[in-house]
């Protein structure tokens, strides 16, 4: 065994590269290597011979493996030293620039809207995106025969056989947040409720998932005049104009009475929207005085309290302000779209004062 040891220790020491070293490993301790074959012969020996030869062969195998590992590490170190001598790096050069991330337009506009209404005393309220049909419809005075309650318009959650819980839906608006907020805090209250909503619709101006912001103000002497002032201040701040003209058109919503669609005076010169001037009108939201039945559903006495509510699509007003042509682009575009329409983080107003950054 000493001859076998001396043979391979010498060959390992003389190996010039890792390929040669691997060949030696196979010759010595591979499945058909010399040392491996000798270990197979242990079965043919007498017990007395195995007691002597077995430990010696195991020790030899361990020594050869250790020598192989040490030589491999030495070859790797030598290769690294050679590479370091051959390569040159100027550590004083500036680093490679990295593309900065951008804020999605929906996030940008949500922050803008939140900051504007915060200046008028509105706090932000949130609620579940999956809600019972009572909060989504019944509490908002939407009757059972209303088209919005049909499965072709609303996403109903699957119910297993024997499930007796109330039906649940993906909320079709953020109005359920108004009910939950009034139940929790009562009146007076002044909130906005931004968030995702879902409807079974898909075209250039509709997607199955989109974003809304709704506002609610309840007090003892609130009127449509207060609603008009709030909306005028919002439009001026959001579109960054000094003056704006609103037009209220009578409409019908089950949860408000009276109800009104709100238009803004504008022009479309060269395909660009200009708010506050021109001879055109653009519908931007729905609004009205909260229906007494809605107040009752939320546990608020309509004989003592009254107020207004409004709702608008965040995606829609983002498209109007920033010239985004197709609502579907918010959800199915690649990063090139976001690089074109996205916003640097320093451009985003927040509730925490000024701009983020």
PDB file of C-alpha atoms in Angstrom, residues 87-230:
ATOM      1  CA  UNK A  87      -6.982  41.733 -15.891  1.00  0.00           C
ATOM      2  CA  UNK A  88      -7.079  45.414 -14.992  1.00  0.00           C
ATOM      3  CA  UNK A  89      -9.914  47.309 -13.326  1.00  0.00           C
ATOM      4  CA  UNK A  90     -10.097  51.069 -12.866  1.00  0.00           C
ATOM      5  CA  UNK A  91     -11.993  51.434  -9.595  1.00  0.00           C
ATOM      6  CA  UNK A  92     -12.193  55.214 -10.110  1.00  0.00           C
ATOM      7  CA  UNK A  93     -14.589  54.870 -13.066  1.00  0.00           C
ATOM      8  CA  UNK A  94     -18.262  55.749 -12.321  1.00  0.00           C
ATOM      9  CA  UNK A  95     -20.656  52.863 -11.896  1.00  0.00           C
ATOM     10  CA  UNK A  96     -23.127  51.821 -14.571  1.00  0.00           C
ATOM     11  CA  UNK A  97     -26.371  53.743 -14.374  1.00  0.00           C
ATOM     12  CA  UNK A  98     -29.513  51.877 -13.321  1.00  0.00           C
ATOM     13  CA  UNK A  99     -32.952  52.675 -14.651  1.00  0.00           C
ATOM     14  CA  UNK A 100     -35.062  54.127 -11.849  1.00  0.00           C
ATOM     15  CA  UNK A 101     -38.475  52.710 -11.103  1.00  0.00           C
ATOM     16  CA  UNK A 102     -41.544  54.809 -11.814  1.00  0.00           C
ATOM     17  CA  UNK A 103     -44.908  55.320 -10.155  1.00  0.00           C
ATOM     18  CA  UNK A 104     -47.922  53.869 -11.962  1.00  0.00           C
ATOM     19  CA  UNK A 105     -50.356  56.607 -13.094  1.00  0.00           C
ATOM     20  CA  UNK A 106     -53.159  55.070 -11.013  1.00  0.00           C
ATOM     21  CA  UNK A 107     -51.019  55.306  -7.872  1.00  0.00           C
ATOM     22  CA  UNK A 108     -50.024  58.850  -8.814  1.00  0.00           C
ATOM     23  CA  UNK A 109     -53.602  60.013  -9.311  1.00  0.00           C
ATOM     24  CA  UNK A 110     -54.828  58.245  -6.162  1.00  0.00           C
ATOM     25  CA  UNK A 111     -52.241  60.178  -4.164  1.00  0.00           C
ATOM     26  CA  UNK A 112     -53.196  63.437  -5.893  1.00  0.00           C
ATOM     27  CA  UNK A 113     -56.912  62.937  -5.205  1.00  0.00           C
ATOM     28  CA  UNK A 114     -56.277  61.915  -1.599  1.00  0.00           C
ATOM     29  CA  UNK A 115     -54.096  64.964  -0.955  1.00  0.00           C
ATOM     30  CA  UNK A 116     -56.640  67.357  -2.477  1.00  0.00           C
ATOM     31  CA  UNK A 117     -59.569  66.061  -0.444  1.00  0.00           C
ATOM     32  CA  UNK A 118     -57.428  65.896   2.688  1.00  0.00           C
ATOM     33  CA  UNK A 119     -56.982  69.660   2.383  1.00  0.00           C
ATOM     34  CA  UNK A 120     -60.792  69.920   2.547  1.00  0.00           C
ATOM     35  CA  UNK A 121     -61.020  67.790   5.675  1.00  0.00           C
ATOM     36  CA  UNK A 122     -61.821  64.391   4.167  1.00  0.00           C
ATOM     37  CA  UNK A 123     -60.187  61.343   5.724  1.00  0.00           C
ATOM     38  CA  UNK A 124     -59.528  58.079   3.856  1.00  0.00           C
ATOM     39  CA  UNK A 125     -61.706  55.027   4.588  1.00  0.00           C
ATOM     40  CA  UNK A 126     -61.185  51.480   3.324  1.00  0.00           C
ATOM     41  CA  UNK A 127     -63.235  48.301   3.227  1.00  0.00           C
ATOM     42  CA  UNK A 128     -63.195  44.734   1.886  1.00  0.00           C
ATOM     43  CA  UNK A 129     -63.118  44.103  -1.850  1.00  0.00           C
ATOM     44  CA  UNK A 130     -65.300  41.022  -1.330  1.00  0.00           C
ATOM     45  CA  UNK A 131     -68.499  42.022   0.428  1.00  0.00           C
ATOM     46  CA  UNK A 132     -72.016  40.755   1.028  1.00  0.00           C
ATOM     47  CA  UNK A 133     -74.705  41.713  -1.428  1.00  0.00           C
ATOM     48  CA  UNK A 134     -76.401  43.505   1.459  1.00  0.00           C
ATOM     49  CA  UNK A 135     -73.573  46.050   1.789  1.00  0.00           C
ATOM     50  CA  UNK A 136     -73.056  46.226  -1.966  1.00  0.00           C
ATOM     51  CA  UNK A 137     -76.727  46.533  -2.946  1.00  0.00           C
ATOM     52  CA  UNK A 138     -79.448  46.401  -0.283  1.00  0.00           C
ATOM     53  CA  UNK A 139     -77.954  48.932   2.126  1.00  0.00           C
ATOM     54  CA  UNK A 140     -77.561  51.319  -0.812  1.00  0.00           C
ATOM     55  CA  UNK A 141     -81.251  51.140  -1.723  1.00  0.00           C
ATOM     56  CA  UNK A 142     -80.576  49.090  -4.869  1.00  0.00           C
ATOM     57  CA  UNK A 143     -83.655  46.880  -5.371  1.00  0.00           C
ATOM     58  CA  UNK A 144     -83.481  43.170  -6.129  1.00  0.00           C
ATOM     59  CA  UNK A 145     -84.642  43.650  -9.737  1.00  0.00           C
ATOM     60  CA  UNK A 146     -81.962  46.237 -10.542  1.00  0.00           C
ATOM     61  CA  UNK A 147     -79.848  45.245 -13.623  1.00  0.00           C
ATOM     62  CA  UNK A 148     -76.609  45.757 -11.681  1.00  0.00           C
ATOM     63  CA  UNK A 149     -77.493  42.741  -9.539  1.00  0.00           C
ATOM     64  CA  UNK A 150     -77.572  40.389 -12.527  1.00  0.00           C
ATOM     65  CA  UNK A 151     -74.700  37.939 -12.932  1.00  0.00           C
ATOM     66  CA  UNK A 152     -73.970  39.400 -16.362  1.00  0.00           C
ATOM     67  CA  UNK A 153     -72.940  42.657 -14.636  1.00  0.00           C
ATOM     68  CA  UNK A 154     -71.618  41.564 -11.223  1.00  0.00           C
ATOM     69  CA  UNK A 155     -69.090  38.921 -10.173  1.00  0.00           C
ATOM     70  CA  UNK A 156     -70.708  36.640  -7.570  1.00  0.00           C
ATOM     71  CA  UNK A 157     -68.508  34.412  -5.427  1.00  0.00           C
ATOM     72  CA  UNK A 158     -68.921  30.657  -5.848  1.00  0.00           C
ATOM     73  CA  UNK A 159     -70.967  29.037  -3.100  1.00  0.00           C
ATOM     74  CA  UNK A 160     -70.630  25.395  -2.148  1.00  0.00           C
ATOM     75  CA  UNK A 161     -73.742  23.291  -1.751  1.00  0.00           C
ATOM     76  CA  UNK A 162     -75.191  23.807   1.720  1.00  0.00           C
ATOM     77  CA  UNK A 163     -73.465  27.159   2.235  1.00  0.00           C
ATOM     78  CA  UNK A 164     -76.134  29.295   3.897  1.00  0.00           C
ATOM     79  CA  UNK A 165     -74.107  32.455   4.265  1.00  0.00           C
ATOM     80  CA  UNK A 166     -75.371  35.592   2.478  1.00  0.00           C
ATOM     81  CA  UNK A 167     -74.282  35.887  -1.153  1.00  0.00           C
ATOM     82  CA  UNK A 168     -70.898  37.606  -1.588  1.00  0.00           C
ATOM     83  CA  UNK A 169     -69.746  39.674  -4.556  1.00  0.00           C
ATOM     84  CA  UNK A 170     -66.662  41.443  -5.789  1.00  0.00           C
ATOM     85  CA  UNK A 171     -67.749  44.959  -4.888  1.00  0.00           C
ATOM     86  CA  UNK A 172     -69.038  46.925  -7.871  1.00  0.00           C
ATOM     87  CA  UNK A 173     -68.265  50.304  -6.262  1.00  0.00           C
ATOM     88  CA  UNK A 174     -66.675  51.597  -3.069  1.00  0.00           C
ATOM     89  CA  UNK A 175     -70.070  52.697  -1.724  1.00  0.00           C
ATOM     90  CA  UNK A 176     -70.145  49.773   0.776  1.00  0.00           C
ATOM     91  CA  UNK A 177     -67.274  51.559   2.524  1.00  0.00           C
ATOM     92  CA  UNK A 178     -69.625  54.479   3.159  1.00  0.00           C
ATOM     93  CA  UNK A 179     -72.114  52.190   4.919  1.00  0.00           C
ATOM     94  CA  UNK A 180     -69.411  50.517   7.003  1.00  0.00           C
ATOM     95  CA  UNK A 181     -67.899  53.867   7.960  1.00  0.00           C
ATOM     96  CA  UNK A 182     -71.247  55.305   9.089  1.00  0.00           C
ATOM     97  CA  UNK A 183     -71.957  52.131  11.060  1.00  0.00           C
ATOM     98  CA  UNK A 184     -68.605  52.477  12.789  1.00  0.00           C
ATOM     99  CA  UNK A 185     -68.435  56.214  13.537  1.00  0.00           C
ATOM    100  CA  UNK A 186     -71.964  57.522  13.007  1.00  0.00           C
ATOM    101  CA  UNK A 187     -72.483  61.162  12.041  1.00  0.00           C
ATOM    102  CA  UNK A 188     -71.069  63.677  11.386  1.00  0.00           C
ATOM    103  CA  UNK A 189     -68.616  62.137   8.938  1.00  0.00           C
ATOM    104  CA  UNK A 190     -66.469  63.284   6.026  1.00  0.00           C
ATOM    105  CA  UNK A 191     -64.590  60.585   4.105  1.00  0.00           C
ATOM    106  CA  UNK A 192     -63.358  59.510   0.715  1.00  0.00           C
ATOM    107  CA  UNK A 193     -63.149  55.820  -0.213  1.00  0.00           C
ATOM    108  CA  UNK A 194     -60.642  55.042  -2.975  1.00  0.00           C
ATOM    109  CA  UNK A 195     -60.050  51.486  -4.142  1.00  0.00           C
ATOM    110  CA  UNK A 196     -60.468  48.692  -6.651  1.00  0.00           C
ATOM    111  CA  UNK A 197     -63.919  47.723  -7.907  1.00  0.00           C
ATOM    112  CA  UNK A 198     -65.122  45.011 -10.293  1.00  0.00           C
ATOM    113  CA  UNK A 199     -67.730  44.778 -13.022  1.00  0.00           C
ATOM    114  CA  UNK A 200     -68.257  42.339 -15.895  1.00  0.00           C
ATOM    115  CA  UNK A 201     -67.392  44.779 -18.667  1.00  0.00           C
ATOM    116  CA  UNK A 202     -64.494  45.202 -21.098  1.00  0.00           C
ATOM    117  CA  UNK A 203     -63.903  47.748 -23.866  1.00  0.00           C
ATOM    118  CA  UNK A 204     -61.886  50.924 -24.513  1.00  0.00           C
ATOM    119  CA  UNK A 205     -63.372  52.711 -21.510  1.00  0.00           C
ATOM    120  CA  UNK A 206     -64.316  49.749 -19.280  1.00  0.00           C
ATOM    121  CA  UNK A 207     -62.326  46.946 -17.675  1.00  0.00           C
ATOM    122  CA  UNK A 208     -63.401  44.116 -15.338  1.00  0.00           C
ATOM    123  CA  UNK A 209     -61.290  45.681 -12.581  1.00  0.00           C
ATOM    124  CA  UNK A 210     -60.861  49.435 -12.226  1.00  0.00           C
ATOM    125  CA  UNK A 211     -60.492  52.091  -9.532  1.00  0.00           C
ATOM    126  CA  UNK A 212     -62.992  54.469  -7.991  1.00  0.00           C
ATOM    127  CA  UNK A 213     -62.992  57.156  -5.385  1.00  0.00           C
ATOM    128  CA  UNK A 214     -66.216  58.054  -3.626  1.00  0.00           C
ATOM    129  CA  UNK A 215     -66.852  60.863  -1.199  1.00  0.00           C
ATOM    130  CA  UNK A 216     -69.331  61.202   1.645  1.00  0.00           C
ATOM    131  CA  UNK A 217     -70.123  64.140   3.895  1.00  0.00           C
ATOM    132  CA  UNK A 218     -72.880  63.909   6.532  1.00  0.00           C
ATOM    133  CA  UNK A 219     -73.864  66.705   8.904  1.00  0.00           C
ATOM    134  CA  UNK A 220     -76.980  68.584   9.978  1.00  0.00           C
ATOM    135  CA  UNK A 221     -77.019  71.412   7.435  1.00  0.00           C
ATOM    136  CA  UNK A 222     -75.191  70.067   4.368  1.00  0.00           C
ATOM    137  CA  UNK A 223     -76.759  70.905   0.999  1.00  0.00           C
ATOM    138  CA  UNK A 224     -76.157  70.601  -2.744  1.00  0.00           C
ATOM    139  CA  UNK A 225     -74.407  73.975  -2.552  1.00  0.00           C
ATOM    140  CA  UNK A 226     -71.733  72.407  -0.328  1.00  0.00           C
ATOM    141  CA  UNK A 227     -71.405  69.558  -2.814  1.00  0.00           C
ATOM    142  CA  UNK A 228     -70.924  72.002  -5.698  1.00  0.00           C
ATOM    143  CA  UNK A 229     -68.222  73.916  -3.838  1.00  0.00           C
ATOM    144  CA  UNK A 230     -66.307  70.758  -2.943  1.00  0.00           C
TER     145      UNK A 230
END
